[in-house]
Short mmCIF file of C-alpha atoms in Angstrom, two decimals:
data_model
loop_
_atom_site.label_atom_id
_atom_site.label_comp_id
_atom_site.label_asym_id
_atom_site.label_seq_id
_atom_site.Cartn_x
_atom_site.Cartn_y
_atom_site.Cartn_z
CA UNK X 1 -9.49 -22.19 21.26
CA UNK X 2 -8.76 -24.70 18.07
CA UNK X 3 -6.42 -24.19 15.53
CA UNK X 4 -9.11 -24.02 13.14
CA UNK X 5 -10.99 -21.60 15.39
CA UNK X 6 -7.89 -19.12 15.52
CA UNK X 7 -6.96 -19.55 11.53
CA UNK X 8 -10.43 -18.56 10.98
CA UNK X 9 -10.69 -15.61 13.13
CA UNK X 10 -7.23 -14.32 11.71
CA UNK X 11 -8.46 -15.01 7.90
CA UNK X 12 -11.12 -12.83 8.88
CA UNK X 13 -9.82 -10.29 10.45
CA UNK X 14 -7.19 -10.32 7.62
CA UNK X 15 -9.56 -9.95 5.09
CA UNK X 16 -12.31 -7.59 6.00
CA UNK X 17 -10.01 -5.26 8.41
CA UNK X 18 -12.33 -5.94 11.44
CA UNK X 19 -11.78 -4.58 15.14
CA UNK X 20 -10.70 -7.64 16.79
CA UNK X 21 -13.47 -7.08 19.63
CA UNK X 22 -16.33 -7.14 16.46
CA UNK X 23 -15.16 -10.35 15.30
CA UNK X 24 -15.33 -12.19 18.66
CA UNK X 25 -18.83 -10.85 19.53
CA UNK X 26 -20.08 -12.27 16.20
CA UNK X 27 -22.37 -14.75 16.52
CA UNK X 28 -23.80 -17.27 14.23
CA UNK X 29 -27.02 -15.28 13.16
CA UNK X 30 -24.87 -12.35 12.30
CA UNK X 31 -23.70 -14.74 9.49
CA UNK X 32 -25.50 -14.40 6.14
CA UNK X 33 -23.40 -17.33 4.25
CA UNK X 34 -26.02 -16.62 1.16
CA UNK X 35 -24.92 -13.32 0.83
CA UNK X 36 -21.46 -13.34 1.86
CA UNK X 37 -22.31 -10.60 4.37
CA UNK X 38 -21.83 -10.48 8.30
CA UNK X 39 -23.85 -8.08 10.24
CA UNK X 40 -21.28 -6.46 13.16
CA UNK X 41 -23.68 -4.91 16.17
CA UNK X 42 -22.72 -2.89 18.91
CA UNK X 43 -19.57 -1.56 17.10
CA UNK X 44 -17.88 1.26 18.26
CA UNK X 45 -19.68 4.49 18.89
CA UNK X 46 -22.68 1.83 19.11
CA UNK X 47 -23.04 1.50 15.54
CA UNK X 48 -23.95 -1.81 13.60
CA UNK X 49 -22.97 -1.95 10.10
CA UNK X 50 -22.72 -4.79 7.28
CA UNK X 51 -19.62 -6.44 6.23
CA UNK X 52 -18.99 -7.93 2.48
CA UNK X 53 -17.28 -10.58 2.36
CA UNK X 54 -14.80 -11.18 -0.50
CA UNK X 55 -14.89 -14.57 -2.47
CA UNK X 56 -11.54 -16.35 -0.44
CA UNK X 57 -12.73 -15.08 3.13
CA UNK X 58 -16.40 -16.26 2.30
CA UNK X 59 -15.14 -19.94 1.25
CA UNK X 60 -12.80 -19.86 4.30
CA UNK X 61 -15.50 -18.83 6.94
CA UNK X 62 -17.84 -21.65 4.84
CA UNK X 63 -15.16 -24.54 5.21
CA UNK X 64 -15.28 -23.42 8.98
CA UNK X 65 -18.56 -23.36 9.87
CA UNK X 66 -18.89 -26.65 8.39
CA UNK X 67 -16.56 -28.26 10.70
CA UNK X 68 -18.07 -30.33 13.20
CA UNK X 69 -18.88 -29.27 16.88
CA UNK X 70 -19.00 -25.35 14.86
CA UNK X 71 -22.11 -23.18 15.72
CA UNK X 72 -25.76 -24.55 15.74
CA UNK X 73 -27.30 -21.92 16.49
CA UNK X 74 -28.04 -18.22 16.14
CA UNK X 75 -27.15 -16.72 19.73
CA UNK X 76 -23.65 -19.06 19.92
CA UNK X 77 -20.56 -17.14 19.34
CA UNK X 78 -18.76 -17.58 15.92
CA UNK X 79 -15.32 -17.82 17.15
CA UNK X 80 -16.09 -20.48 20.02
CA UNK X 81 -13.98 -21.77 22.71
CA UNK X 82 -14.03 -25.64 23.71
CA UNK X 83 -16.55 -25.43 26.00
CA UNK X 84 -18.80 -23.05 23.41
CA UNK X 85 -18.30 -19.64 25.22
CA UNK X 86 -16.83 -17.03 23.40
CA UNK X 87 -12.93 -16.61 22.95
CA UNK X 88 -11.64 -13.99 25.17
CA UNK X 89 -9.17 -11.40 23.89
CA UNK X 90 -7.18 -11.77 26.30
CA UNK X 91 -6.46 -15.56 24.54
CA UNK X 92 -6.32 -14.53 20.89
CA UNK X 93 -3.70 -11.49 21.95
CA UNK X 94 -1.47 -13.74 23.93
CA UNK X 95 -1.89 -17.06 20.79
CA UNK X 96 -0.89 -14.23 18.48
CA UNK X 97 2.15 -12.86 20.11
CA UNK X 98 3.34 -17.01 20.41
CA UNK X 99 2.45 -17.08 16.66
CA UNK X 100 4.79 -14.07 15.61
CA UNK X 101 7.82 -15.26 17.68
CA UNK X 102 7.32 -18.48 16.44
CA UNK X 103 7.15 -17.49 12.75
CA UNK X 104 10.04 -14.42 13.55
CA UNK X 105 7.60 -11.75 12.81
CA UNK X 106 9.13 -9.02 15.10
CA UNK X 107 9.87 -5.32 14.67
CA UNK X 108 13.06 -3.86 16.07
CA UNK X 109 14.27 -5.87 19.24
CA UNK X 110 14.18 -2.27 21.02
CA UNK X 111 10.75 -1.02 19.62
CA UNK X 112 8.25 -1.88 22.48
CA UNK X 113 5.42 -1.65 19.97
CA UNK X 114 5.63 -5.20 18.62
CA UNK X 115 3.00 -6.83 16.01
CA UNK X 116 -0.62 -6.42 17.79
CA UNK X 117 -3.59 -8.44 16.67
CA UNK X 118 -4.93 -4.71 15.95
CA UNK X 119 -2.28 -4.66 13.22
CA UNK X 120 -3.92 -6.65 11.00
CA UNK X 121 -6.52 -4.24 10.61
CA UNK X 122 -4.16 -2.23 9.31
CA UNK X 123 -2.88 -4.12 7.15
CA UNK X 124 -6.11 -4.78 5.28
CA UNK X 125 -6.40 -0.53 4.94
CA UNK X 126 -2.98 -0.08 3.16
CA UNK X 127 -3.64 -3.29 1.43
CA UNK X 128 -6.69 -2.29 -0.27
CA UNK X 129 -5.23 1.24 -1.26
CA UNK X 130 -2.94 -0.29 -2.55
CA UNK X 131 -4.65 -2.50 -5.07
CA UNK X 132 -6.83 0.49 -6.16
CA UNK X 133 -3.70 2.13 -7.23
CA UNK X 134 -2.49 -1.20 -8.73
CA UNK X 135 -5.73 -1.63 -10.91
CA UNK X 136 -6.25 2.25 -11.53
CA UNK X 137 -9.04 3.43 -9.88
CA UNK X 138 -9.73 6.48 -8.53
CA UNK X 139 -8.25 5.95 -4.46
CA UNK X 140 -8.93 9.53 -3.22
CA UNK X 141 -12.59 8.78 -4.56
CA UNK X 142 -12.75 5.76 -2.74
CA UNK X 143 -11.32 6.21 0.72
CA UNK X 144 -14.95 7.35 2.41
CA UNK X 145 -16.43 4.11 1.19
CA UNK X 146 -13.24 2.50 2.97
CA UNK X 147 -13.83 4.52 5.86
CA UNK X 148 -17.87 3.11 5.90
CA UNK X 149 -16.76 -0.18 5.66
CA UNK X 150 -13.92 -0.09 8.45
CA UNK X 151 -17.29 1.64 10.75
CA UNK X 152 -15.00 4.89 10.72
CA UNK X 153 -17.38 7.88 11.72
CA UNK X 154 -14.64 10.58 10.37
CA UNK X 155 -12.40 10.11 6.92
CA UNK X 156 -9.04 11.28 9.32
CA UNK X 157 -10.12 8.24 11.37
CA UNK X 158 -8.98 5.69 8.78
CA UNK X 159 -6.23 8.23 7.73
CA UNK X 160 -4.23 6.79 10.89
CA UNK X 161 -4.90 2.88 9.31
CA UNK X 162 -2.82 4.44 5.78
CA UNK X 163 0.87 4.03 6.78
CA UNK X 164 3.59 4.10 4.01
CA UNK X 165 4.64 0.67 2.56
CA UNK X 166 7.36 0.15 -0.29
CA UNK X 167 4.32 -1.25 -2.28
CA UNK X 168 2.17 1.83 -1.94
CA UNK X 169 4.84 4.21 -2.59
CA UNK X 170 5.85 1.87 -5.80
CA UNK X 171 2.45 2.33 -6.68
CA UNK X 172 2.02 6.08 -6.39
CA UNK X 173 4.92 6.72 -7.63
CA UNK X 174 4.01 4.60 -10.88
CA UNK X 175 0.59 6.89 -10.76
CA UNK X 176 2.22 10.32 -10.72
CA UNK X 177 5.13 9.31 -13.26
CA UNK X 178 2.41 8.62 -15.45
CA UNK X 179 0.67 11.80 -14.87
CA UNK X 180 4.12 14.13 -15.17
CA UNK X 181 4.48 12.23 -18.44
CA UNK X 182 1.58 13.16 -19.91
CA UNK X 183 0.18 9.82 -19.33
CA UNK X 184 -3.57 9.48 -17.56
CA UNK X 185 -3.20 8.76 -13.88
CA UNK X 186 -6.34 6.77 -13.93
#
């Protein structure tokens, strides 16, 4: 797998909160470049579903695909290795453990949980609470349209993705102070 290849696939996962197993079975007619949208089959619980894409991950995933040697045609894999199969997980799992030690991106020495490619999934669900509360809007409202997007059957699904950050607890707590002082919360 390319540099290019893996800075993609990590953009992307980044930015729309994809399982890592969705992105690699993405192939290039499950790319609607027009749209900005990605169509994910086969997802878990056998589900397919369609994936905005926001304005930096659709100009990333453009510049990409218009590398040479990328995808010609609509049954290829997205995220291609050299010989144009698609990446195993196994691969991306063990290039993003190398990538965290070598950028010092480590929890605890003794925790045995250590970053997980899976983690950036998470990252994008606290990430996007967290802007709702930043520009006001209505986050209990919106968490079943986060849930549809992740391809969550169940709300308490995603529920597991929401783990407390300083900045999300900043930015509640800047919501309720408002509210106790008399201030809208919205």
């Amino acid at each position: 797998m390319s540099a290019s290849t893996f800075r993609a696939l990590l953009l992307l996962l980044y930015g729309t909160g994809m399982r890592i197993g969705e992105a690699l079975r993405l192939c290039g007619g499950d790319v609607d470049l027009g749209n900005g949208i990605l169509t994910v089959r086969g997802t878990k619980f056998y589900k397919s579903r369609l994936v905005p894409l926001g304005a930096d991950v659709h100009a990333h995933l453009r510049a990409y695909l218009a590398l040479p040697g990328r995808v010609d045609r609509n049954d290829q894999p997205l995220f291609q290795s050299r010989l144009h199969k698609q990446v195993p997980r196994q691969v991306v799992e063990k290039r993003f453990r190398i990538l965290c030690n070598l950028a010092g991106v480590r929890r605890d020495e003794s925790s045995p949980y250590q970053p997980r490619i899976h983690d950036l999934r998470h990252t994008f669900a606290v990430h996007r609470l967290t802007e709702w509360y930043r520009k006001g809007d209505d986050a209990q409202a919106l968490l079943p349209a986060l849930s549809t997007y992740l391809g969550h059957v169940e709300l308490h699904s995603t529920q597991r993705y929401l783990t407390m950050t300083p900045e999300l607890l900043g930015e509640a707590n800047r919501r309720f102070e408002r509210y106790v002082c008399g201030g809208s919360d919205e």
